[in-house]
Coordinates of C-alpha atoms in Angstrom, one line a residue:
M7 CA -72.8 -73.2 -19.3
D8 CA -72.7 -76.4 -17.3
D9 CA -70.9 -79.3 -19.0
G10 CA -72.2 -81.8 -16.5
P11 CA -74.5 -84.7 -17.4
I12 CA -78.0 -84.0 -18.4
P13 CA -80.3 -85.1 -15.6
L14 CA -82.5 -88.2 -16.3
L15 CA -86.1 -87.7 -15.6
T16 CA -88.3 -90.7 -14.7
L17 CA -92.0 -90.1 -15.2
P18 CA -94.7 -92.3 -13.6
T19 CA -97.0 -93.9 -16.1
A20 CA -99.8 -96.4 -16.4
P21 CA -100.2 -99.3 -18.8
Y22 CA -102.3 -99.2 -21.9
Y23 CA -103.5 -102.7 -22.7
D24 CA -104.8 -101.5 -26.1
Q25 CA -101.2 -101.0 -27.3
R26 CA -101.1 -104.2 -29.2
P27 CA -99.3 -103.8 -32.5
G28 CA -101.1 -105.0 -35.6
T29 CA -99.4 -106.5 -38.7
S30 CA -97.4 -103.4 -39.1
G31 CA -97.0 -101.5 -35.8
L32 CA -99.4 -99.6 -33.7
R33 CA -102.1 -97.6 -35.5
K34 CA -104.7 -95.5 -33.5
K35 CA -106.7 -92.3 -33.8
T36 CA -104.4 -89.3 -33.4
H37 CA -106.4 -88.1 -30.4
Y38 CA -105.2 -91.2 -28.4
F39 CA -101.6 -90.1 -28.8
E40 CA -102.5 -86.5 -27.9
T41 CA -104.9 -86.9 -25.0
K42 CA -103.9 -90.1 -23.2
I43 CA -101.1 -89.4 -20.7
S44 CA -97.8 -91.0 -21.9
Y45 CA -99.5 -93.0 -24.6
L46 CA -96.8 -92.3 -27.1
Q47 CA -94.0 -92.6 -24.6
N48 CA -95.2 -96.0 -23.4
F49 CA -95.2 -97.5 -26.9
I50 CA -91.8 -95.9 -27.8
Q51 CA -90.3 -97.3 -24.6
S52 CA -91.6 -100.8 -25.4
I53 CA -89.7 -100.5 -28.7
F54 CA -86.5 -99.6 -26.9
F55 CA -87.1 -102.4 -24.4
S56 CA -87.4 -104.8 -27.4
I57 CA -83.7 -104.1 -28.1
D58 CA -81.1 -105.5 -25.6
L59 CA -79.6 -102.7 -23.4
R60 CA -76.1 -103.6 -24.5
D61 CA -77.0 -103.3 -28.2
R62 CA -78.7 -99.9 -27.6
Q63 CA -75.7 -98.2 -26.0
G64 CA -74.1 -95.8 -28.5
S65 CA -76.0 -97.3 -31.4
T66 CA -77.5 -95.5 -34.4
M67 CA -81.3 -95.4 -35.2
V68 CA -83.2 -93.9 -38.1
V69 CA -86.4 -91.9 -37.5
G70 CA -88.8 -90.5 -40.0
G71 CA -92.4 -90.5 -41.2
D72 CA -94.8 -89.4 -43.8
G73 CA -95.1 -85.8 -42.4
R74 CA -98.6 -86.2 -41.1
Y75 CA -100.1 -84.3 -38.2
F76 CA -98.4 -85.0 -34.8
N77 CA -95.2 -86.1 -36.6
R78 CA -93.0 -83.3 -35.2
L79 CA -94.1 -83.7 -31.6
A80 CA -93.6 -87.5 -31.8
I81 CA -90.1 -87.0 -33.2
E82 CA -89.2 -84.5 -30.4
T83 CA -90.3 -87.1 -27.8
I84 CA -88.4 -89.9 -29.6
V85 CA -85.2 -87.9 -29.6
Q86 CA -85.5 -87.3 -25.8
M87 CA -86.3 -90.9 -25.1
A88 CA -83.6 -92.2 -27.4
A89 CA -81.0 -90.2 -25.5
A90 CA -82.4 -91.5 -22.2
N91 CA -82.1 -95.1 -23.5
G92 CA -78.4 -94.7 -24.5
I93 CA -78.9 -94.4 -28.3
G94 CA -75.8 -92.6 -29.5
R95 CA -77.0 -91.1 -32.8
L96 CA -80.2 -90.5 -34.6
V97 CA -80.6 -90.0 -38.4
I98 CA -83.8 -88.1 -38.9
G99 CA -85.3 -87.1 -42.3
Q100 CA -85.5 -83.4 -43.2
N101 CA -88.5 -82.0 -41.4
G102 CA -89.0 -85.6 -40.1
I103 CA -90.0 -86.9 -43.5
L104 CA -88.7 -90.3 -44.7
S105 CA -90.8 -92.9 -46.5
T106 CA -90.9 -96.5 -45.2
P107 CA -88.6 -97.8 -48.0
A108 CA -86.2 -94.9 -47.4
V109 CA -85.9 -95.8 -43.7
S110 CA -85.3 -99.4 -44.6
C111 CA -82.6 -98.5 -47.1
I112 CA -80.8 -96.1 -44.7
I113 CA -80.9 -98.6 -41.8
R114 CA -79.1 -101.2 -44.0
K115 CA -76.7 -98.7 -45.6
I116 CA -75.4 -97.2 -42.3
K117 CA -75.8 -100.4 -40.3
A118 CA -78.2 -98.8 -37.9
I119 CA -79.8 -100.8 -35.1
G120 CA -83.2 -100.1 -36.5
G121 CA -85.6 -97.3 -37.3
I122 CA -88.9 -95.8 -36.1
I123 CA -91.4 -94.9 -38.8
L124 CA -94.3 -92.6 -38.1
T125 CA -97.1 -93.4 -40.5
A126 CA -100.6 -94.8 -40.5
S127 CA -100.0 -96.0 -44.1
H128 CA -103.0 -95.4 -46.3
N129 CA -105.3 -94.2 -43.5
P130 CA -106.1 -90.5 -43.4
G131 CA -104.1 -88.3 -41.0
G132 CA -104.8 -85.1 -39.2
P133 CA -106.3 -84.4 -35.7
N134 CA -109.4 -86.5 -36.6
G135 CA -107.4 -89.1 -38.5
D136 CA -104.9 -91.8 -37.7
F137 CA -101.3 -91.9 -36.5
G138 CA -99.1 -94.9 -36.4
I139 CA -95.7 -96.1 -35.3
K140 CA -93.7 -99.0 -36.9
F141 CA -90.3 -100.3 -35.9
N142 CA -87.9 -101.8 -38.5
T143 CA -84.9 -103.9 -37.3
S144 CA -81.3 -103.7 -38.4
S145 CA -82.2 -105.9 -41.4
G146 CA -84.5 -103.0 -42.6
G147 CA -87.5 -105.2 -42.1
E148 CA -90.4 -104.9 -39.6
K149 CA -90.1 -106.1 -36.0
T150 CA -92.5 -108.9 -35.3
K151 CA -95.6 -107.8 -33.5
K152 CA -95.1 -110.7 -31.0
T153 CA -91.8 -109.2 -29.7
I154 CA -93.2 -105.7 -29.3
S155 CA -96.4 -107.0 -27.7
S156 CA -94.5 -109.0 -25.2
R157 CA -92.4 -106.0 -24.4
S158 CA -95.5 -103.9 -24.0
S159 CA -96.8 -106.4 -21.6
Q160 CA -93.5 -106.3 -19.6
V161 CA -93.8 -102.5 -19.5
A162 CA -97.3 -102.8 -18.2
A163 CA -96.3 -105.4 -15.6
K164 CA -93.4 -103.2 -14.4
L165 CA -95.8 -100.3 -14.0
E166 CA -98.4 -102.1 -11.9

């Protein structure tokens, strides 16, 4: 078994100008996340870019959601991207399930840098339903949509 570093893979992508977070993160039809190339990855990377690189290195993040359709694949992607962005430790709910208040509580209790919550709140889930992504900061509260929006625009600008 090779004990060398894991190779970092850089994938080309294109901007999605419809990735503007609403009052509580990004919420879209599940098929957007499943069918648009790198749709999930682009938004997750914008979350990581909203955190200063020095603060990300070796930090702890919490990840969980309401267990809806697409949750497992999204978490697998987040794990890979967190490693590529220097996150040192992830706390993930059993089977990926953590409520929004639970994520907030855990963030504060373990002094995590933040948490990614996979939920579309009250909207129905499933392949024909909705999927959503929220980011809570180290205070346990939501990241302002302005910050993530500006980072999404920066991701788009870097990709053009």
